[in-house]
PDB file of C-alpha atoms in Angstrom:
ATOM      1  CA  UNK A 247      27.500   7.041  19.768  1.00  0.00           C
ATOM      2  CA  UNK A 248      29.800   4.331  21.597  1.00  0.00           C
ATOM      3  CA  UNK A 249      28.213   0.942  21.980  1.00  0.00           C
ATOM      4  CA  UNK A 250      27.041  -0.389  25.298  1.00  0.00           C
ATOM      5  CA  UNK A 251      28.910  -2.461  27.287  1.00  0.00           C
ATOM      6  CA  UNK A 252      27.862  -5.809  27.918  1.00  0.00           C
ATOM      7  CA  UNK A 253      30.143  -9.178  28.467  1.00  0.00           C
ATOM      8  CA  UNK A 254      30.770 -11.262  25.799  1.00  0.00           C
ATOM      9  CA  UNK A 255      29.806 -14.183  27.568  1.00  0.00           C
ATOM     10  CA  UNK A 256      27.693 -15.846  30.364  1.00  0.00           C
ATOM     11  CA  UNK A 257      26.374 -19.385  31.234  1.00  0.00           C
ATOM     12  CA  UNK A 258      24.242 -20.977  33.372  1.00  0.00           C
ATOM     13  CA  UNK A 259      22.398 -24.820  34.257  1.00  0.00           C
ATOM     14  CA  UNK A 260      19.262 -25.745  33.608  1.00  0.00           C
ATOM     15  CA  UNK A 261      16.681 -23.805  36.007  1.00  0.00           C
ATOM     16  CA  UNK A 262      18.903 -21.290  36.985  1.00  0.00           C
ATOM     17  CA  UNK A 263      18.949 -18.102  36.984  1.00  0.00           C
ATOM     18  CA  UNK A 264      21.490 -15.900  35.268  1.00  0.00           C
ATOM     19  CA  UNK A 265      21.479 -11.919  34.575  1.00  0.00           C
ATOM     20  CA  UNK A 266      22.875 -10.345  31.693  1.00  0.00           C
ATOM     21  CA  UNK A 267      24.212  -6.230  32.519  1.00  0.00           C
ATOM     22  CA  UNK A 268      24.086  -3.767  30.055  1.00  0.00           C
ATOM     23  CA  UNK A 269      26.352  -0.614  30.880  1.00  0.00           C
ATOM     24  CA  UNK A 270      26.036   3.098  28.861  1.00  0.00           C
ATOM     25  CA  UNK A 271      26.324   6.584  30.146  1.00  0.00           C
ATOM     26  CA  UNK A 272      23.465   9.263  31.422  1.00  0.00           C
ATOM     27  CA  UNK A 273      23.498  10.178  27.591  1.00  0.00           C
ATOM     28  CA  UNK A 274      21.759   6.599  26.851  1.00  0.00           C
ATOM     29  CA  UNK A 275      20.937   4.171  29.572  1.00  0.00           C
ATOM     30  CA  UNK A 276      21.143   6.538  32.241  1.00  0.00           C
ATOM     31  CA  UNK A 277      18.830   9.318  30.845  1.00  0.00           C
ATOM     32  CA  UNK A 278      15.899   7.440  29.219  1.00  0.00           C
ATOM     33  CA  UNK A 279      13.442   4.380  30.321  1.00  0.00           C
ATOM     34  CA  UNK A 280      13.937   2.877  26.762  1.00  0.00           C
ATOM     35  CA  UNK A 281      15.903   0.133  27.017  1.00  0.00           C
ATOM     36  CA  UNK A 282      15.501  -3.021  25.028  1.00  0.00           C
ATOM     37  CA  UNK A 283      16.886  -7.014  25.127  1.00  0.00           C
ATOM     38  CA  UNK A 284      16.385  -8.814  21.820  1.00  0.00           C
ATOM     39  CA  UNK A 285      17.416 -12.626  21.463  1.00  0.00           C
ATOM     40  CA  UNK A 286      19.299 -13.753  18.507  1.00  0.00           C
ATOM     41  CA  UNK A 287      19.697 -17.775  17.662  1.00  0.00           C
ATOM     42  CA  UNK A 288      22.176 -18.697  15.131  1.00  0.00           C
ATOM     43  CA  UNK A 289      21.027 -17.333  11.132  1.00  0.00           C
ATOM     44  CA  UNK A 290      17.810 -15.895  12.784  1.00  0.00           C
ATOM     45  CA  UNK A 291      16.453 -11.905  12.864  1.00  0.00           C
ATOM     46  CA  UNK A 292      16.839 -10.808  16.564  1.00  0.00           C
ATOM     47  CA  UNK A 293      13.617 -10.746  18.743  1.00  0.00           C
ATOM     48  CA  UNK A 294      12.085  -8.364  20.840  1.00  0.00           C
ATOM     49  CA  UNK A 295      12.037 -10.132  24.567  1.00  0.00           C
ATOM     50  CA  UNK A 296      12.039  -6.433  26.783  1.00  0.00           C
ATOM     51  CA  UNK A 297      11.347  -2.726  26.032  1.00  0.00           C
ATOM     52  CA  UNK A 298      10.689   0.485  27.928  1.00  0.00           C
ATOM     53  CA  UNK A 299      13.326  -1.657  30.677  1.00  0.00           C
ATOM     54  CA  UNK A 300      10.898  -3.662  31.961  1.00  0.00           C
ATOM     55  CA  UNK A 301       8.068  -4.415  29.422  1.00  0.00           C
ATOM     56  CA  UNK A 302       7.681  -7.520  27.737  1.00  0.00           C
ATOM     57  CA  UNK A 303       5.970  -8.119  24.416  1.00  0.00           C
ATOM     58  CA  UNK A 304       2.828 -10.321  24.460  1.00  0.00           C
ATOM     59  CA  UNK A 305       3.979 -14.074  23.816  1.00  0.00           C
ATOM     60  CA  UNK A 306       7.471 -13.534  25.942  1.00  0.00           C
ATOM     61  CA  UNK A 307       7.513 -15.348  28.583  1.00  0.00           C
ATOM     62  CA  UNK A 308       7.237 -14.280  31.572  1.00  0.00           C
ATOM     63  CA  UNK A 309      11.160 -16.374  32.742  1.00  0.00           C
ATOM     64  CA  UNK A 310      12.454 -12.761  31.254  1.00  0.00           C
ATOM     65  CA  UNK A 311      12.841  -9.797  32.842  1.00  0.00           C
ATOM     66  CA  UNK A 312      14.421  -6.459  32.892  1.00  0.00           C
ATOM     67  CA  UNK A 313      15.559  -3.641  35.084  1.00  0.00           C
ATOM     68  CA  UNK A 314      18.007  -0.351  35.248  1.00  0.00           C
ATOM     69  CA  UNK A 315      20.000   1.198  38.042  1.00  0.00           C
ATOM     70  CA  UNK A 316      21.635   4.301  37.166  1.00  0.00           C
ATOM     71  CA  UNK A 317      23.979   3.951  33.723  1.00  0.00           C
ATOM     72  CA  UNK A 318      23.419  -0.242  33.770  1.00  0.00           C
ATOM     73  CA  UNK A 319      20.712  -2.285  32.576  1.00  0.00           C
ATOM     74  CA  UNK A 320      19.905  -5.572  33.589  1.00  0.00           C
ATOM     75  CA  UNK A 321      18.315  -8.308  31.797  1.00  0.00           C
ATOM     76  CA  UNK A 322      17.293 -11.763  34.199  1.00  0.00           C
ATOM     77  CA  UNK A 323      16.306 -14.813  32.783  1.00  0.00           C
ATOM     78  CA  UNK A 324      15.095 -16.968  35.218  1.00  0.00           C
ATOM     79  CA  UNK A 325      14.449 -21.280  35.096  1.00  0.00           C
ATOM     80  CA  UNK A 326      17.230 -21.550  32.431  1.00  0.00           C
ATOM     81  CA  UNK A 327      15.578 -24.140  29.620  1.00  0.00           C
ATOM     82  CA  UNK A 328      17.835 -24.862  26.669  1.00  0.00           C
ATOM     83  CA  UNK A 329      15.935 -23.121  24.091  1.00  0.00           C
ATOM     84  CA  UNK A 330      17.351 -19.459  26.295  1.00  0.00           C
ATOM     85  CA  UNK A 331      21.045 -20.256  24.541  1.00  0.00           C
ATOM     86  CA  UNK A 332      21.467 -17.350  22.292  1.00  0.00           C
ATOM     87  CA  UNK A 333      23.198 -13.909  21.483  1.00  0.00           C
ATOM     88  CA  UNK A 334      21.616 -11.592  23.505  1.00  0.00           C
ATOM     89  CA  UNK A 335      21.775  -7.824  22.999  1.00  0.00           C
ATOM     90  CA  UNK A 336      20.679  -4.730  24.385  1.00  0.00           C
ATOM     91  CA  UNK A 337      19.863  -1.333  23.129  1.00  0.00           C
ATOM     92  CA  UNK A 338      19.007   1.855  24.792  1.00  0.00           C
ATOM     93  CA  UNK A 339      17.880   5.158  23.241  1.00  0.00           C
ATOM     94  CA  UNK A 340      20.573   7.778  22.717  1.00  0.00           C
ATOM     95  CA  UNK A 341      20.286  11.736  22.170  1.00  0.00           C
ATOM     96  CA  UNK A 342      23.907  13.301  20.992  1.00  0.00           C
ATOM     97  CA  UNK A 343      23.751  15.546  18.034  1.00  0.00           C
ATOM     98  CA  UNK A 344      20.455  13.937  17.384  1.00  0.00           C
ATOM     99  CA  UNK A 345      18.658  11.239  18.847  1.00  0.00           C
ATOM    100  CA  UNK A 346      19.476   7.531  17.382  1.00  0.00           C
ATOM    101  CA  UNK A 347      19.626   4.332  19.232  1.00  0.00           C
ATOM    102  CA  UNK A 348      22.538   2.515  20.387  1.00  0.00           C
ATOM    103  CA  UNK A 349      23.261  -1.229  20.722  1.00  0.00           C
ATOM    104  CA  UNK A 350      25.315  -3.001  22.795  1.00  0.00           C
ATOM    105  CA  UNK A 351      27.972  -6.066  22.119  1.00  0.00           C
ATOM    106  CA  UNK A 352      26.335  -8.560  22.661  1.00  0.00           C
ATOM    107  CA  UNK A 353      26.494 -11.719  24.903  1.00  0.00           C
ATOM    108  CA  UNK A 354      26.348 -15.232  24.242  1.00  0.00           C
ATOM    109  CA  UNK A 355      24.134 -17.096  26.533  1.00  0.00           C
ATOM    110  CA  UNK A 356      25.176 -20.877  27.114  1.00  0.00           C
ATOM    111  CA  UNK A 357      23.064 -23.456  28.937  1.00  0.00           C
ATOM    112  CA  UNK A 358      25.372 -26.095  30.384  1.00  0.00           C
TER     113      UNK A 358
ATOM    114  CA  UNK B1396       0.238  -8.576  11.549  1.00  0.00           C
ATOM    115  CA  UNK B1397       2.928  -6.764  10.003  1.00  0.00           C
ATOM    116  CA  UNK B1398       5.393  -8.454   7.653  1.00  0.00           C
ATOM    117  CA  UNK B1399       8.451  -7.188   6.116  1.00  0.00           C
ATOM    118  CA  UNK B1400      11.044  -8.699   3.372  1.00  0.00           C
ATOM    119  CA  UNK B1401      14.064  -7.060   2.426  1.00  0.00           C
ATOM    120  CA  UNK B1402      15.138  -7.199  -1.520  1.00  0.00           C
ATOM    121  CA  UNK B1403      17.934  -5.895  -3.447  1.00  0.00           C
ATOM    122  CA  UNK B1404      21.526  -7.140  -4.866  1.00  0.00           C
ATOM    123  CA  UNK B1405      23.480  -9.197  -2.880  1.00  0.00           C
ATOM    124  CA  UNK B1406      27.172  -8.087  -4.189  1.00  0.00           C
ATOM    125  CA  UNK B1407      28.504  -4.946  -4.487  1.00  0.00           C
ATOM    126  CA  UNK B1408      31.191  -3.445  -5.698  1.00  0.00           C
ATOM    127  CA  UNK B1409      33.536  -1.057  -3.422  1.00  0.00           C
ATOM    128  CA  UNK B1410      32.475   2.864  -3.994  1.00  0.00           C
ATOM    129  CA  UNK B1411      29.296   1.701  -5.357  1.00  0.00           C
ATOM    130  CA  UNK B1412      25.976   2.643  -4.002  1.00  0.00           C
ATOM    131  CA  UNK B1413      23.730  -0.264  -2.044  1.00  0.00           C
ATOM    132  CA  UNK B1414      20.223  -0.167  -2.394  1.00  0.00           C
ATOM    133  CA  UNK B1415      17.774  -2.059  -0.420  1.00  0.00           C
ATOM    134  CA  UNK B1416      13.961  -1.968  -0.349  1.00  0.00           C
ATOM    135  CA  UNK B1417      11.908  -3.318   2.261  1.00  0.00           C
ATOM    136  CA  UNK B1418       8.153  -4.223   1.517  1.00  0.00           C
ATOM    137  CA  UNK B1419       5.311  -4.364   4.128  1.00  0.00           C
ATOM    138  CA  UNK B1420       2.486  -6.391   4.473  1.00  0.00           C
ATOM    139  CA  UNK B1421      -0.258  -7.421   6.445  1.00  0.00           C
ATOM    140  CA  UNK B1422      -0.549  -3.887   7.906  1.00  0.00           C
ATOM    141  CA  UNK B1423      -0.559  -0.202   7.149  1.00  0.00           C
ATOM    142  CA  UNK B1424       3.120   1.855   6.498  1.00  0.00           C
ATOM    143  CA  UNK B1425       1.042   5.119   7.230  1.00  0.00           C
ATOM    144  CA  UNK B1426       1.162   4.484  11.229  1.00  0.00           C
ATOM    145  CA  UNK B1427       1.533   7.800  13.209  1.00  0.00           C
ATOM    146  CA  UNK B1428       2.882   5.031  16.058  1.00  0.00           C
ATOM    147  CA  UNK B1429       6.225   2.872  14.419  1.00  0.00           C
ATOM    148  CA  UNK B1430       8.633   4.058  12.809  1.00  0.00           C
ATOM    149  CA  UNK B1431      10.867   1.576  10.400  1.00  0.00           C
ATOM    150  CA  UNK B1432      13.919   1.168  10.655  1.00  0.00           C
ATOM    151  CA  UNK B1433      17.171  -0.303   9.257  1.00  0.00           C
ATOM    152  CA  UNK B1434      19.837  -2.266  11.289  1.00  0.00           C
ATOM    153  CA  UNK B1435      22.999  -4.290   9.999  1.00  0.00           C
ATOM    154  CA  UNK B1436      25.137  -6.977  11.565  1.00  0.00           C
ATOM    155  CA  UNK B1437      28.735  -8.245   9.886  1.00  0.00           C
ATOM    156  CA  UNK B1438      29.455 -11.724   9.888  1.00  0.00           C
ATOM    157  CA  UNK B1439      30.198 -12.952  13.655  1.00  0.00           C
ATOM    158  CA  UNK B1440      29.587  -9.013  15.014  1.00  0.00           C
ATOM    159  CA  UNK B1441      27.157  -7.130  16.958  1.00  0.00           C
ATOM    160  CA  UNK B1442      24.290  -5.229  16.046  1.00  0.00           C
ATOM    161  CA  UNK B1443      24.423  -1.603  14.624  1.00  0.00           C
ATOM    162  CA  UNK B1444      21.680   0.381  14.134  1.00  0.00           C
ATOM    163  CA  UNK B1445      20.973   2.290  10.983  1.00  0.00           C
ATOM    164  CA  UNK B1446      18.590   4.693  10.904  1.00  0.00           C
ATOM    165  CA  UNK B1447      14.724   4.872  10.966  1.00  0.00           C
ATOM    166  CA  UNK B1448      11.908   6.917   8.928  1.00  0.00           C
ATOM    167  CA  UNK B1449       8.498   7.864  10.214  1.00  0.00           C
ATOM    168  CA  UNK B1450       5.789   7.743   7.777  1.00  0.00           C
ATOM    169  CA  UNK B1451       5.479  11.517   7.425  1.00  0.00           C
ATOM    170  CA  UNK B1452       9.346  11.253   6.002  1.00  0.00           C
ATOM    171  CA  UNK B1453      11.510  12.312   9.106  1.00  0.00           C
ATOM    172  CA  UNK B1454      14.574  10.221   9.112  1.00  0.00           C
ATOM    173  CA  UNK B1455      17.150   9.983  12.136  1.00  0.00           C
ATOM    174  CA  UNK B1456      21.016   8.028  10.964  1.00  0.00           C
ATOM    175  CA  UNK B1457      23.555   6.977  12.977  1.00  0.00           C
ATOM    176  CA  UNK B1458      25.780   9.899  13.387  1.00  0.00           C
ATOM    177  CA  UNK B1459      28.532   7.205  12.113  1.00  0.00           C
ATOM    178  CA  UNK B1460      27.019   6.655   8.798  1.00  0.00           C
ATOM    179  CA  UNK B1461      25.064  10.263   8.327  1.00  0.00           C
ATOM    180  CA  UNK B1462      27.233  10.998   5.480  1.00  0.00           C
ATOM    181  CA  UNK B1463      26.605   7.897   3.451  1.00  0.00           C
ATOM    182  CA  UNK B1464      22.959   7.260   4.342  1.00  0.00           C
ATOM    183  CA  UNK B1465      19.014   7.963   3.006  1.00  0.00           C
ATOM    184  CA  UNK B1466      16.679   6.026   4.136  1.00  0.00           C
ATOM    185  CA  UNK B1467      13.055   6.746   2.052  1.00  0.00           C
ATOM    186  CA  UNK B1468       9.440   5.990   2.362  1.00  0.00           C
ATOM    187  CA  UNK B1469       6.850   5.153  -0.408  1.00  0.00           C
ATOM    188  CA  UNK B1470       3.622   4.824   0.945  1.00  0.00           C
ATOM    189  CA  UNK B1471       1.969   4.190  -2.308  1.00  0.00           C
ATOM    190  CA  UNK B1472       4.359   1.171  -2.542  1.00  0.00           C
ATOM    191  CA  UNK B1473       4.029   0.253   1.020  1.00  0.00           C
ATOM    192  CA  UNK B1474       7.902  -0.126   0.979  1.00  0.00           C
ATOM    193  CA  UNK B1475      10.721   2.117   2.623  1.00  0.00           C
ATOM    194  CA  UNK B1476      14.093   2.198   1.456  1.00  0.00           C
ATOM    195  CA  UNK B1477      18.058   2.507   1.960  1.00  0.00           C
ATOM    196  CA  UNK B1478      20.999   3.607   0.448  1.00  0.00           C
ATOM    197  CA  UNK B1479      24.557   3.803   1.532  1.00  0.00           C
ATOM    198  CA  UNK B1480      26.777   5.805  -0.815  1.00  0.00           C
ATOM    199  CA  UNK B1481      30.108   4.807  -1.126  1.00  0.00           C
ATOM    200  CA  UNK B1482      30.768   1.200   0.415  1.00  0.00           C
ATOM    201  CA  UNK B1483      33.475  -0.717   1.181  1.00  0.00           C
ATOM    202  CA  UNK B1484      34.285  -3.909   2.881  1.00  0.00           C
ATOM    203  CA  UNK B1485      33.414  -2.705   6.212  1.00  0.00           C
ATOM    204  CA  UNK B1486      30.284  -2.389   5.149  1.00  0.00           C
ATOM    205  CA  UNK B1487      29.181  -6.799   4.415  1.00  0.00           C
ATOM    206  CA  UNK B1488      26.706  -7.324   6.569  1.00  0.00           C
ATOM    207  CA  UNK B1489      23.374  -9.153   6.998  1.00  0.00           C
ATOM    208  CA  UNK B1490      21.077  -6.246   6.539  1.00  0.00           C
ATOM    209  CA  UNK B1491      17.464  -5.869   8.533  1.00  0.00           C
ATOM    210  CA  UNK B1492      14.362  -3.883   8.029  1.00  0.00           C
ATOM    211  CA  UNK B1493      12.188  -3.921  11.065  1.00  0.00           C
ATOM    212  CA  UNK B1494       9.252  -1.709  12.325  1.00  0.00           C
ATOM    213  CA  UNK B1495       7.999  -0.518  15.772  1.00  0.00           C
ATOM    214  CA  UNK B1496       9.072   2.049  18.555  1.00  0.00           C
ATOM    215  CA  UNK B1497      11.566   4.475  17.269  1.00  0.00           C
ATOM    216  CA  UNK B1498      14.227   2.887  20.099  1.00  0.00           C
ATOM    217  CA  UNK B1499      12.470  -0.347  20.132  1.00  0.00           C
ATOM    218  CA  UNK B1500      11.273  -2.664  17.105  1.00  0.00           C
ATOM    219  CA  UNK B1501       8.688  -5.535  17.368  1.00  0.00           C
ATOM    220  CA  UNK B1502       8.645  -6.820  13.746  1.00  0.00           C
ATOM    221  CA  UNK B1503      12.139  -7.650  11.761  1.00  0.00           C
ATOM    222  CA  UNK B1504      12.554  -8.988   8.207  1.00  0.00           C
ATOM    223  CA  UNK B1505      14.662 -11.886   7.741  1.00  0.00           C
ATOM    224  CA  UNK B1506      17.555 -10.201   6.734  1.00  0.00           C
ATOM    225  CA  UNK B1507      19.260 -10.133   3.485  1.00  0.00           C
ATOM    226  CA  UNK B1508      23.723 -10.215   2.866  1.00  0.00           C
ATOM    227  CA  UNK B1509      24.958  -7.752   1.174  1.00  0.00           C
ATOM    228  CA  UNK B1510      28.534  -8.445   0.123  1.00  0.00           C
ATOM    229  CA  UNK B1511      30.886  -5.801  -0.425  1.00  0.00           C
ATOM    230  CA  UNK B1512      33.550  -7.171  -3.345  1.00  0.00           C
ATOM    231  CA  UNK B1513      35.147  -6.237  -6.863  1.00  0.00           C
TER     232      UNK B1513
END
């Protein structure tokens, strides 16, 4: 299982609009409809924001939203509030040898 | 709604067995829906998942830990359980139990660092 790609970093203003991409292969991303975002603030467990691509858990607000075209995911958050600064990462099922789940990198989200 | 608190040692030593056990509360460990699951994340790094266990026992590792890994269930106990065999420093991380989807998980613990040191 090699990670997802994702880039390390990405930053936006407040109200904006930024998207976060989230690249595997057709043995991951490309194969299944389960991918997942999480949210991670500094010394905190990550949290669920998207699943299934575009699902959101009740209580995630609706500023969050997800999407997949071919091998790369896509993750929008939309009117950029300071609270959205975080590690963001995604994860996608994954059938090899067996099936598992695979994360990617990570990106750091900064609000300017 | 489901809680979950991970507990074991917090050092140990290099070739040594860790052992974590993660209890449940506030909801049933005999789902035939989530599976639990273990993921770990060294200091400043990414995410890595573990492995997960469905209630009935299955368990599905990492391919990159396989080797090294069991991951248990105790229904009696409401608690589920890891071990990774033969550590080293590669392996300090902030460890997580978590429960939902088998490729998606709702409910995390707070995580617990496990140092790997002589």
């Amino acid at each position: 299982q090699s990670a997802l790609t994702q880039p390390a970093s990405v930053s936006g203003s407040p109200g904006q609009s930024i998207t976060i991409s989230c690249t595997g292969t057709s043995s991951d991303v490309g194969g299944y409809d389960y991918v997942s975002w999480y949210q991670q603030h500094p010394g905190k467990a990550p949290k669920l924001m998207i699943y299934d691509v575009t699902n959101r858990p009740s209580g995630v607000s609706n500023r969050f939203s997800g999407s997949k075209s071919g091998n790369t995911a896509s993750l929008t958050i939309s009117g950029l509030q300071a609270e959205d600064e975080a590690d963001y990462y995604c994860s996608s099922y994954t059938v090899t040898t067996t099936k598992g789940v695979v994360f990617g990198g990570g990106t750091k989200l900064t609000v300017l | 709604q489901v809680q979950l608190q991970e507990s074991g040692p917090g050092l140990v030593k290099p070739s040594e067995t860790l052992s974590l056990t993660c209890t449940v509360s506030g909801g049933s460990i005999n789902s035939d829906t989530y599976y639990w699951g273990w993921i770990r994340q060294p200091p400043g790094k990414g995410l890595e998942w573990i492995g997960n266990i469905f209630y009935s026992g299955s368990t599905f590792y990492n391919p990159s830990l396989k080797s090294r890994v069991t991951i248990s269930i105790d229904t009696s106990k409401t608690q589920f359980s890891l071990k990774l065999g033969s550590v080293t420093a590669a392996d300090t991380a902030v460890y997580y139990c978590a429960s939902g989807l088998f490729d998606s998980k709702r409910t995390w613990g707070q995580g617990t660092l496990v140092t790997v040191s002589s």
